[in-house]
CSV table of C-alpha atoms and ligand atoms in Angstrom, one decimal:
chain,number,residue,atom,x,y,z
A,1,UNK,CA,-19.5,18.2,-35.9
A,2,UNK,CA,-18.3,14.6,-36.3
A,3,UNK,CA,-17.0,13.3,-39.6
A,4,UNK,CA,-17.6,9.7,-40.7
A,5,UNK,CA,-14.3,7.7,-40.3
A,6,UNK,CA,-13.5,4.1,-41.3
A,7,UNK,CA,-10.2,4.1,-39.3
A,8,UNK,CA,-10.8,6.4,-36.3
A,9,UNK,CA,-10.8,5.7,-32.6
A,10,UNK,CA,-12.2,2.3,-31.6
A,11,UNK,CA,-13.4,3.5,-28.3
A,12,UNK,CA,-14.4,6.9,-26.7
A,13,UNK,CA,-13.1,7.4,-23.2
A,14,UNK,CA,-10.7,5.3,-21.0
A,15,UNK,CA,-10.2,1.6,-21.3
A,16,UNK,CA,-11.5,0.1,-18.0
A,17,UNK,CA,-10.5,-3.6,-18.1
A,18,UNK,CA,-8.2,-5.1,-15.5
A,19,UNK,CA,-5.1,-4.9,-17.6
A,20,UNK,CA,-5.6,-1.2,-18.2
A,21,UNK,CA,-6.6,-0.4,-14.6
A,22,UNK,CA,-3.2,-2.1,-13.7
A,23,UNK,CA,-1.4,0.1,-16.2
A,24,UNK,CA,-3.1,3.3,-14.8
A,25,UNK,CA,-1.9,2.4,-11.3
A,26,UNK,CA,1.8,1.9,-12.2
A,27,UNK,CA,3.0,5.4,-11.3
A,28,UNK,CA,6.6,4.8,-12.1
A,29,UNK,CA,8.2,3.0,-15.1
A,30,UNK,CA,11.6,2.5,-16.8
A,31,UNK,CA,12.6,2.6,-20.4
A,32,UNK,CA,15.7,0.9,-21.7
A,33,UNK,CA,17.4,1.7,-25.0
A,34,UNK,CA,20.0,-0.9,-26.0
A,35,UNK,CA,21.3,-1.6,-29.5
A,36,UNK,CA,24.2,-1.2,-31.9
A,37,UNK,CA,24.3,2.5,-31.1
A,38,UNK,CA,25.2,1.5,-27.5
A,39,UNK,CA,28.6,0.4,-28.9
A,40,UNK,CA,29.5,3.8,-30.3
A,41,UNK,CA,28.1,5.8,-27.4
A,42,UNK,CA,27.6,8.9,-29.6
A,43,UNK,CA,31.3,8.9,-30.8
A,44,UNK,CA,32.8,7.9,-34.1
A,45,UNK,CA,36.5,8.3,-35.2
A,46,UNK,CA,37.0,10.4,-32.0
A,47,UNK,CA,34.3,12.9,-33.1
A,48,UNK,CA,31.3,13.4,-30.9
A,49,UNK,CA,27.8,13.3,-32.6
A,50,UNK,CA,25.8,16.0,-30.8
A,51,UNK,CA,22.4,14.5,-31.8
A,52,UNK,CA,20.6,11.8,-29.9
A,53,UNK,CA,23.1,8.9,-29.6
A,54,UNK,CA,20.7,6.3,-31.0
A,55,UNK,CA,20.4,8.4,-34.1
A,56,UNK,CA,24.1,8.4,-34.9
A,57,UNK,CA,23.5,6.3,-38.1
A,58,UNK,CA,21.8,9.4,-39.6
A,59,UNK,CA,25.0,11.4,-39.1
A,60,UNK,CA,26.6,12.3,-42.4
A,61,UNK,CA,30.1,11.7,-40.9
A,62,UNK,CA,29.3,8.0,-40.3
A,63,UNK,CA,28.8,5.8,-43.5
A,64,UNK,CA,25.8,3.5,-43.2
A,65,UNK,CA,27.7,0.4,-43.9
A,66,UNK,CA,30.2,1.2,-41.1
A,67,UNK,CA,27.2,1.5,-38.7
A,68,UNK,CA,25.4,-1.6,-40.0
A,69,UNK,CA,28.6,-3.6,-39.6
A,70,UNK,CA,28.6,-2.9,-35.9
A,71,UNK,CA,26.6,-6.2,-35.5
A,72,UNK,CA,30.0,-7.9,-36.0
A,73,UNK,CA,31.1,-6.2,-32.7
A,74,UNK,CA,27.9,-6.5,-30.7
A,75,UNK,CA,28.8,-8.6,-27.6
A,76,UNK,CA,27.3,-7.4,-24.3
A,77,UNK,CA,29.7,-9.7,-22.3
A,78,UNK,CA,28.6,-8.2,-18.9
A,79,UNK,CA,24.9,-8.3,-19.6
A,80,UNK,CA,23.0,-9.9,-16.7
A,81,UNK,CA,19.2,-9.7,-16.9
A,82,UNK,CA,19.0,-10.4,-13.2
A,83,UNK,CA,21.1,-7.3,-12.5
A,84,UNK,CA,18.9,-5.2,-14.8
A,85,UNK,CA,15.7,-6.6,-13.1
A,86,UNK,CA,17.1,-6.0,-9.6
A,87,UNK,CA,18.1,-2.4,-10.4
A,88,UNK,CA,14.5,-1.8,-11.7
A,89,UNK,CA,13.0,-3.4,-8.6
A,90,UNK,CA,15.2,-1.4,-6.3
A,91,UNK,CA,14.1,1.8,-8.1
A,92,UNK,CA,10.5,0.9,-7.5
A,93,UNK,CA,9.4,0.8,-11.1
A,94,UNK,CA,6.3,-1.3,-11.9
A,95,UNK,CA,6.8,-1.6,-15.7
A,96,UNK,CA,9.7,-1.6,-18.1
A,97,UNK,CA,9.8,-0.9,-21.8
A,98,UNK,CA,12.7,-2.5,-23.7
A,99,UNK,CA,13.9,-1.8,-27.3
A,100,UNK,CA,13.5,-4.9,-29.4
A,101,UNK,CA,14.3,-3.1,-32.7
A,102,UNK,CA,15.1,0.6,-33.0
A,103,UNK,CA,15.0,2.7,-36.2
A,104,UNK,CA,18.3,1.0,-37.4
A,105,UNK,CA,16.5,-2.3,-37.8
A,106,UNK,CA,18.8,-4.4,-35.7
A,107,UNK,CA,16.8,-7.0,-33.8
A,108,UNK,CA,17.7,-8.0,-30.2
A,109,UNK,CA,15.7,-11.2,-30.6
A,110,UNK,CA,16.3,-14.2,-33.0
A,111,UNK,CA,13.9,-13.0,-35.7
A,112,UNK,CA,13.4,-15.3,-38.6
A,113,UNK,CA,12.3,-12.4,-40.9
A,114,UNK,CA,15.7,-10.7,-41.1
A,115,UNK,CA,19.4,-11.8,-40.6
A,116,UNK,CA,20.1,-8.4,-39.1
A,117,UNK,CA,19.6,-9.9,-35.7
A,118,UNK,CA,21.4,-10.8,-32.5
A,119,UNK,CA,22.1,-14.4,-33.5
A,120,UNK,CA,24.5,-13.2,-36.2
A,121,UNK,CA,26.6,-11.3,-33.6
A,122,UNK,CA,29.5,-12.6,-31.4
A,123,UNK,CA,27.0,-12.6,-28.6
A,124,UNK,CA,24.6,-14.9,-30.5
A,125,UNK,CA,22.0,-15.3,-27.8
A,126,UNK,CA,18.5,-13.8,-27.5
A,127,UNK,CA,18.5,-10.8,-25.1
A,128,UNK,CA,14.7,-10.2,-25.0
A,129,UNK,CA,13.7,-13.6,-23.7
A,130,UNK,CA,16.0,-13.5,-20.6
A,131,UNK,CA,15.0,-9.9,-19.9
A,132,UNK,CA,11.3,-10.7,-20.1
A,133,UNK,CA,11.8,-13.6,-17.8
A,134,UNK,CA,13.9,-11.7,-15.3
A,135,UNK,CA,11.5,-8.7,-15.1
A,136,UNK,CA,8.5,-11.0,-15.0
A,137,UNK,CA,10.0,-12.9,-12.0
A,138,UNK,CA,10.8,-9.6,-10.3
A,139,UNK,CA,7.1,-8.8,-10.6
A,140,UNK,CA,7.7,-6.0,-13.1
A,141,UNK,CA,5.5,-5.9,-16.2
A,142,UNK,CA,7.3,-5.9,-19.5
A,143,UNK,CA,6.4,-3.8,-22.6
A,144,UNK,CA,8.3,-4.2,-25.9
A,145,UNK,CA,9.4,-1.1,-27.9
A,146,UNK,CA,9.2,-1.6,-31.7
A,147,UNK,CA,10.2,0.9,-34.3
A,148,UNK,CA,8.0,0.7,-37.4
A,149,UNK,CA,10.5,2.8,-39.3
A,150,UNK,CA,13.3,0.4,-40.2
A,151,UNK,CA,16.4,1.9,-42.0
A,152,UNK,CA,17.8,-1.5,-42.8
A,153,UNK,CA,14.8,-2.8,-44.8
A,154,UNK,CA,15.0,-2.0,-48.5
A,155,UNK,CA,11.2,-1.9,-48.6
A,156,UNK,CA,10.9,0.9,-46.0
A,157,UNK,CA,9.6,4.1,-47.5
A,158,UNK,CA,9.3,7.6,-46.0
A,159,UNK,CA,6.6,8.4,-48.5
A,160,UNK,CA,4.4,6.6,-51.1
A,161,UNK,CA,4.8,8.5,-54.3
A,162,UNK,CA,4.7,5.8,-57.0
A,163,UNK,CA,3.0,2.4,-57.5
A,164,UNK,CA,6.5,0.9,-57.0
A,165,UNK,CA,6.6,2.6,-53.6
A,166,UNK,CA,3.3,1.1,-52.6
A,167,UNK,CA,4.3,-2.4,-53.8
A,168,UNK,CA,7.5,-2.2,-51.8
A,169,UNK,CA,5.7,-0.8,-48.7
A,170,UNK,CA,3.1,-3.5,-48.9
A,171,UNK,CA,5.9,-6.1,-48.5
A,172,UNK,CA,7.2,-3.9,-45.6
A,173,UNK,CA,3.8,-4.0,-43.9
A,174,UNK,CA,3.8,-7.8,-44.1
A,175,UNK,CA,7.3,-7.9,-42.7
A,176,UNK,CA,6.2,-5.7,-39.8
A,177,UNK,CA,3.2,-7.8,-39.1
A,178,UNK,CA,5.3,-10.9,-39.1
A,179,UNK,CA,7.9,-9.5,-36.7
A,180,UNK,CA,5.2,-8.4,-34.3
A,181,UNK,CA,3.5,-11.8,-34.4
A,182,UNK,CA,6.9,-13.3,-33.7
A,183,UNK,CA,7.5,-11.1,-30.7
A,184,UNK,CA,4.1,-11.8,-29.1
A,185,UNK,CA,4.5,-15.5,-29.8
A,186,UNK,CA,8.0,-15.8,-28.4
A,187,UNK,CA,7.3,-13.5,-25.4
A,188,UNK,CA,3.6,-14.1,-24.4
A,189,UNK,CA,4.3,-12.4,-21.0
A,190,UNK,CA,4.5,-9.1,-22.8
A,191,UNK,CA,1.8,-6.7,-21.5
A,192,UNK,CA,2.0,-4.2,-24.4
A,193,UNK,CA,3.8,-2.9,-27.4
A,194,UNK,CA,5.4,0.5,-27.6
A,195,UNK,CA,5.4,1.7,-31.2
A,196,UNK,CA,7.8,4.4,-32.5
A,197,UNK,CA,8.9,5.7,-35.9
A,198,UNK,CA,5.3,6.3,-37.2
A,199,UNK,CA,5.5,10.0,-38.1
A,200,UNK,CA,6.4,9.7,-41.8
A,201,UNK,CA,3.9,10.1,-44.7
A,202,UNK,CA,4.1,6.4,-45.7
A,203,UNK,CA,2.6,5.5,-42.4
A,204,UNK,CA,0.2,8.4,-42.3
A,205,UNK,CA,-1.1,7.1,-45.6
A,206,UNK,CA,-1.5,3.6,-44.1
A,207,UNK,CA,-4.3,4.3,-41.7
A,208,UNK,CA,-6.3,1.3,-42.8
A,209,UNK,CA,-3.3,-1.0,-42.2
A,210,UNK,CA,-2.5,0.5,-38.8
A,211,UNK,CA,-6.1,0.0,-37.8
A,212,UNK,CA,-6.3,-3.6,-38.9
A,213,UNK,CA,-2.8,-4.3,-37.4
A,214,UNK,CA,-4.0,-2.9,-34.0
A,215,UNK,CA,-7.1,-5.1,-34.1
A,216,UNK,CA,-5.1,-8.2,-35.2
A,217,UNK,CA,-2.5,-7.8,-32.4
A,218,UNK,CA,-5.2,-7.5,-29.8
A,219,UNK,CA,-7.0,-10.6,-31.2
A,220,UNK,CA,-3.9,-12.8,-31.0
A,221,UNK,CA,-2.9,-11.3,-27.6
A,222,UNK,CA,-6.1,-10.3,-25.7
A,223,UNK,CA,-5.6,-7.4,-23.2
A,224,UNK,CA,-2.6,-6.1,-25.1
A,225,UNK,CA,-1.9,-2.4,-24.4
A,226,UNK,CA,-1.0,-0.2,-27.3
A,227,UNK,CA,-0.6,3.5,-27.1
A,228,UNK,CA,-1.6,6.2,-29.5
A,229,UNK,CA,1.7,6.3,-31.5
A,230,UNK,CA,0.7,3.3,-33.7
A,231,UNK,CA,-2.3,4.5,-35.6
A,232,UNK,CA,-3.2,7.0,-38.3
A,233,UNK,CA,-6.8,7.7,-39.2
A,234,UNK,CA,-8.4,7.9,-42.7
A,235,UNK,CA,-6.8,11.4,-43.2
A,236,UNK,CA,-3.4,10.7,-41.7
A,237,UNK,CA,-4.1,12.2,-38.3
A,238,UNK,CA,-2.1,10.6,-35.5
A,239,UNK,CA,-2.9,10.2,-31.8
A,240,UNK,CA,-6.3,12.0,-32.2
A,241,UNK,CA,-8.6,11.2,-35.1
A,242,UNK,CA,-10.4,13.8,-37.2
A,243,UNK,CA,-13.1,13.9,-34.5
A,244,UNK,CA,-10.6,14.5,-31.6
A,245,UNK,CA,-10.9,11.0,-30.2
A,246,UNK,CA,-7.7,9.3,-29.0
A,247,UNK,CA,-6.7,6.3,-31.1
A,248,UNK,CA,-5.0,4.0,-28.7
A,249,UNK,CA,-5.2,2.8,-25.1
A,250,UNK,CA,-3.3,5.8,-23.7
A,251,UNK,CA,-1.8,9.0,-25.1
A,252,UNK,CA,1.7,8.2,-26.1
A,253,UNK,CA,2.8,11.7,-27.2
A,254,UNK,CA,4.5,12.9,-24.0
A,255,UNK,CA,8.1,12.4,-24.9
A,256,UNK,CA,10.4,14.5,-22.8
A,257,UNK,CA,7.5,16.8,-21.9
A,258,UNK,CA,4.7,16.8,-19.3
A,259,UNK,CA,1.2,18.2,-19.6
A,260,UNK,CA,1.0,21.7,-18.1
A,261,UNK,CA,-2.3,20.9,-16.2
A,262,UNK,CA,-5.1,18.5,-16.1
A,263,UNK,CA,-7.0,20.0,-19.0
A,264,UNK,CA,-4.0,19.3,-21.3
A,265,UNK,CA,-4.4,15.6,-20.6
A,266,UNK,CA,-7.9,15.8,-22.2
A,267,UNK,CA,-9.0,13.3,-19.5
A,268,UNK,CA,-7.1,10.4,-21.2
A,269,UNK,CA,-4.7,7.9,-19.8
A,270,UNK,CA,-1.1,9.0,-20.7
A,271,UNK,CA,2.5,8.5,-19.7
A,272,UNK,CA,5.6,10.7,-20.1
A,273,UNK,CA,8.9,9.1,-21.1
A,274,UNK,CA,11.9,11.1,-20.0
A,275,UNK,CA,15.7,11.2,-20.6
A,276,UNK,CA,18.1,11.9,-17.7
A,277,UNK,CA,20.2,14.0,-20.0
A,278,UNK,CA,18.5,16.8,-22.0
A,279,UNK,CA,18.0,14.5,-25.0
A,280,UNK,CA,19.4,11.2,-26.1
A,281,UNK,CA,18.0,7.7,-25.3
A,282,UNK,CA,20.9,5.4,-26.2
A,283,UNK,CA,24.2,5.3,-24.3
A,284,UNK,CA,26.3,8.4,-24.9
A,285,UNK,CA,29.9,8.5,-23.6
A,286,UNK,CA,29.6,12.3,-23.0
A,287,UNK,CA,26.2,13.4,-21.8
A,288,UNK,CA,25.7,16.8,-23.4
A,289,UNK,CA,24.2,19.6,-21.3
A,290,UNK,CA,22.3,19.2,-18.1
A,291,UNK,CA,21.8,15.8,-16.3
A,292,UNK,CA,18.5,15.8,-14.3
A,293,UNK,CA,19.1,15.2,-10.6
A,294,UNK,CA,17.0,12.6,-8.7
A,295,UNK,CA,15.0,15.4,-7.2
A,296,UNK,CA,14.1,16.9,-10.6
A,297,UNK,CA,13.0,13.4,-11.7
A,298,UNK,CA,11.0,12.8,-8.5
A,299,UNK,CA,9.3,16.2,-9.0
A,300,UNK,CA,8.4,15.2,-12.6
A,301,UNK,CA,7.1,11.9,-11.3
A,302,UNK,CA,5.0,13.7,-8.7
A,303,UNK,CA,3.6,16.0,-11.3
A,304,UNK,CA,2.7,13.2,-13.7
A,305,UNK,CA,0.9,11.2,-11.1
A,306,UNK,CA,-0.9,14.3,-9.9
A,307,UNK,CA,-2.2,14.7,-13.4
A,308,UNK,CA,-3.4,11.0,-13.7
A,309,UNK,CA,-0.3,9.9,-15.7
A,310,UNK,CA,2.7,7.6,-15.3
A,311,UNK,CA,6.3,8.7,-15.4
A,312,UNK,CA,8.9,6.6,-17.2
A,313,UNK,CA,12.7,7.3,-16.8
A,314,UNK,CA,15.0,6.2,-19.6
A,315,UNK,CA,18.3,4.4,-19.2
A,316,UNK,CA,20.9,3.7,-21.9
A,317,UNK,CA,23.2,0.8,-21.0
A,318,UNK,CA,26.6,0.6,-22.5
A,319,UNK,CA,27.5,-1.8,-25.3
A,320,UNK,CA,28.9,-4.3,-22.8
A,321,UNK,CA,25.5,-4.6,-21.1
A,322,UNK,CA,26.3,-2.6,-17.9
A,323,UNK,CA,24.9,0.8,-16.8
A,324,UNK,CA,27.0,3.9,-16.3
A,325,UNK,CA,27.5,4.8,-12.7
A,326,UNK,CA,25.5,8.0,-12.9
A,327,UNK,CA,22.4,6.0,-14.0
A,328,UNK,CA,22.9,3.5,-11.2
A,329,UNK,CA,23.1,6.3,-8.7
A,330,UNK,CA,20.0,7.9,-10.1
A,331,UNK,CA,18.0,4.6,-9.9
A,332,UNK,CA,19.3,4.2,-6.3
A,333,UNK,CA,18.2,7.7,-5.2
A,334,UNK,CA,14.8,7.4,-6.7
A,335,UNK,CA,14.4,4.0,-5.2
A,336,UNK,CA,15.3,5.3,-1.7
A,337,UNK,CA,12.7,8.0,-2.0
A,338,UNK,CA,10.1,5.5,-3.3
A,339,UNK,CA,10.7,3.1,-0.4
A,340,UNK,CA,9.5,5.8,2.0
A,341,UNK,CA,6.9,7.6,-0.2
A,342,UNK,CA,5.5,5.0,-2.7
A,343,UNK,CA,2.0,5.2,-1.1
A,344,UNK,CA,1.6,8.7,-2.7
A,345,UNK,CA,2.6,7.4,-6.2
A,346,UNK,CA,1.3,3.8,-6.7
A,347,UNK,CA,-2.4,3.5,-7.4
A,348,UNK,CA,-2.7,7.3,-7.1
A,349,UNK,CA,-3.9,10.0,-9.4
A,350,UNK,CA,-5.5,13.4,-9.9
A,351,UNK,CA,-7.2,15.4,-7.2
A,352,UNK,CA,-9.3,18.4,-8.3
A,353,UNK,CA,-8.1,20.7,-5.5
A,354,UNK,CA,-6.5,24.0,-6.4
A,355,UNK,CA,-2.8,23.5,-7.2
A,356,UNK,CA,-0.5,25.2,-4.6
A,357,UNK,CA,3.1,26.3,-4.9
A,358,UNK,CA,4.5,23.9,-2.4
A,359,UNK,CA,4.0,20.9,-4.7
A,360,UNK,CA,1.4,18.3,-5.9
A,361,UNK,CA,-1.6,16.5,-4.6
A,362,UNK,CA,-2.3,12.9,-5.4
A,363,UNK,CA,-5.3,10.9,-4.3
A,364,UNK,CA,-5.2,7.1,-3.8
A,365,UNK,CA,-7.5,5.2,-6.1
A,366,UNK,CA,-7.6,2.4,-3.5
A,367,UNK,CA,-8.8,4.2,-0.4
A,368,UNK,CA,-9.2,7.9,-1.4
A,369,UNK,CA,-6.4,9.0,0.9
A,370,UNK,CA,-5.0,12.4,0.0
A,371,UNK,CA,-1.3,13.1,-0.3
A,372,UNK,CA,0.7,16.3,-0.5
A,373,UNK,CA,4.1,15.8,-2.2
A,374,UNK,CA,6.0,18.8,-1.0
A,375,UNK,CA,9.0,20.3,-2.9
A,376,UNK,CA,8.9,24.0,-1.9
A,377,UNK,CA,8.4,24.9,1.8
A,378,UNK,CA,7.4,28.6,2.1
A,379,UNK,CA,9.5,30.9,4.3
A,380,UNK,CA,6.8,30.9,7.0
A,381,UNK,CA,6.6,27.1,7.0
A,382,UNK,CA,2.8,27.3,6.4
A,383,UNK,CA,1.5,25.1,3.6
A,384,UNK,CA,-1.8,26.4,2.3
A,385,UNK,CA,-4.5,23.8,1.4
A,386,UNK,CA,-7.8,24.8,-0.2
A,387,UNK,CA,-9.9,21.7,-0.3
A,388,UNK,CA,-12.8,21.3,-2.8
A,389,UNK,CA,-16.1,22.5,-1.5
A,390,UNK,CA,-17.6,20.5,1.4
A,391,UNK,CA,-14.3,18.7,2.0
A,392,UNK,CA,-12.7,19.5,5.3
A,393,UNK,CA,-9.2,18.6,6.6
A,394,UNK,CA,-9.6,16.5,9.8
A,395,UNK,CA,-6.0,15.5,10.3
A,396,UNK,CA,-2.6,15.9,8.7
A,397,UNK,CA,0.5,13.9,9.3
A,398,UNK,CA,3.9,13.2,7.8
A,399,UNK,CA,4.0,9.9,5.9
A,400,UNK,CA,7.6,9.1,6.8
A,401,UNK,CA,7.0,9.1,10.6
A,402,UNK,CA,3.3,9.5,11.2
A,403,UNK,CA,4.0,12.8,13.1
A,404,UNK,CA,0.8,14.8,13.4
A,405,UNK,CA,1.0,18.3,12.1
A,406,UNK,CA,-0.9,21.3,13.4
A,407,UNK,CA,-3.7,22.4,11.1
A,408,UNK,CA,-4.9,26.0,11.4
A,409,UNK,CA,-8.3,26.9,10.0
A,410,UNK,CA,-8.5,29.9,7.7
A,411,UNK,CA,-11.4,31.4,5.7
A,412,UNK,CA,-14.0,28.8,4.5
A,413,UNK,CA,-12.5,25.4,4.6
A,414,UNK,CA,-9.0,26.6,3.8
A,415,UNK,CA,-6.2,25.7,6.2
A,416,UNK,CA,-2.6,26.3,6.9
A,417,UNK,CA,-0.6,23.2,7.8
A,418,UNK,CA,2.3,24.2,10.0
A,419,UNK,CA,5.7,22.6,9.7
A,420,UNK,CA,7.9,22.7,12.7
A,421,UNK,CA,11.3,21.9,11.3
A,422,UNK,CA,11.7,23.8,8.0
A,423,UNK,CA,15.0,22.3,7.2
A,424,UNK,CA,13.6,19.5,5.0
A,425,UNK,CA,16.5,18.1,3.0
A,426,UNK,CA,14.3,16.3,0.4
A,427,UNK,CA,10.8,16.1,-1.0
A,428,UNK,CA,8.4,14.8,1.6
A,429,UNK,CA,4.8,13.6,1.8
A,430,UNK,CA,2.0,14.8,4.1
A,431,UNK,CA,-1.2,12.6,4.4
A,432,UNK,CA,-4.5,14.4,4.8
A,433,UNK,CA,-7.6,12.8,6.3
A,434,UNK,CA,-10.7,14.6,5.3
A,435,UNK,CA,-14.4,14.6,6.4
A,436,UNK,CA,-17.5,15.7,4.7
A,437,UNK,CA,-19.2,18.9,6.1
A,438,UNK,CA,-18.9,20.4,9.6
A,439,UNK,CA,-16.0,22.4,11.0
A,440,UNK,CA,-13.3,19.9,11.1
A,441,UNK,CA,-10.7,21.8,13.1
A,442,UNK,CA,-11.1,24.4,15.9
A,443,UNK,CA,-10.4,27.9,14.5
A,444,UNK,CA,-7.8,30.0,16.4
A,445,UNK,CA,-9.7,32.5,18.5
B,1,2OX,C1,11.5,7.0,-27.6
B,1,2OX,C2,12.3,7.9,-28.5
B,1,2OX,N1,11.7,8.2,-29.7
B,1,2OX,C3,12.7,8.3,-30.7
B,1,2OX,C4,12.6,9.4,-31.6
B,1,2OX,C5,11.7,10.4,-31.6
B,1,2OX,N2,12.0,11.2,-32.7
B,1,2OX,C6,11.3,12.3,-33.2
B,1,2OX,C7,11.1,12.4,-34.5
B,1,2OX,C8,10.5,13.5,-35.1
B,1,2OX,C9,10.0,14.5,-34.2
B,1,2OX,C10,10.2,14.4,-32.8
B,1,2OX,C11,10.9,13.3,-32.3
B,1,2OX,N3,13.0,10.7,-33.3
B,1,2OX,N4,13.3,9.6,-32.7
B,1,2OX,C12,14.0,8.3,-30.0
B,1,2OX,O1,15.1,7.8,-30.7
B,1,2OX,C13,13.7,7.4,-28.8
B,1,2OX,O2,13.7,6.0,-29.2
């Protein structure tokens, strides 16, 4: 039963314009967290903050004014936007999301709405403009991360309990709208805005504003892509309105987690953003716990694309503007794999065949070609494939060298695909050519 809403979803079902179709086909993306927190790297006074490094300002051992005065030290001397763009290109990403202002309120662009910005630092120069230009020239689409929650602004409120709260928060809303207008005006190449810091009651009570802000931003920047983390509906629901419809162009809730299966995606567009360490987005001198290997990240990428999503790997450059070695190596390894196997990732999505243990299926949205991205080769070297009804496997071959593989018919239209050499050292892709109807391969007599 649907309830009447003033500020619910603007559209039911996927956005199908050219900009969104391009977004849907990205496959692989990159997130970059750079800010004052990058200077500390998760440490202060030789103590290590074991929360997420970009949240160190919230640590009771670090006085707010000490953190806020870090702007006097912000000087990424070794920052080179071309190096950042080349690294992304080499990794094979097709979109990048960069922090313009994180929760701490420090702006990496010359905002005229607050002095807490990069022009007041020893570095002085705008970082966002050169980055947008460099990525744009590298053919990588740019999205701008913007935190609504802003710990530096006196008018920010976690909740609206009094009239005074609402008066202050109204000023804050105007400030927010002004900064967003400024970003879209200064950097018109931007394809979308990535909102964060919208989980508090103050914003949940501002559904009408978030609705009008979304519409305003799309009016001044047609085609702009905004995920589901911006809006709240009439009742403070986020991501999905009271009628279960997604508010936003894609579901932006998958932070460090991946849908278990296709049903969990509710048939919406979505992407998953993922840290290489267990948690922590800004640079941290000591990565706590497990660092995901390139193969773990490639498996997450394959799983996301197999479920019609994109996968976005986060990097946290150091305060000097360079990346730690481990991150460069990770980008390199993923890039090497993508060079050989990108056909199974770009412009590819969900295939409704039964999931098998050896890995993930993707189907090209361009030509319908089917890919098997294999991570787990069974002991007997036989990969089971159960096509949907009426689909038959005509041919199977390795993407990397076009080597045809033997296909053995089983019951119905199931087959075993036989692998000769079982000593695969890394995830690999098999291409399947299918035909409709008829017995595609000779059964073994
Ligand atoms: C993209 C990531 N989102 C920010 C974040 C998420 N959260 C958060 C807050 C409440 C519940 C769960 C997660 N806190 N900060 C992280 O700091 C990083 O920017």
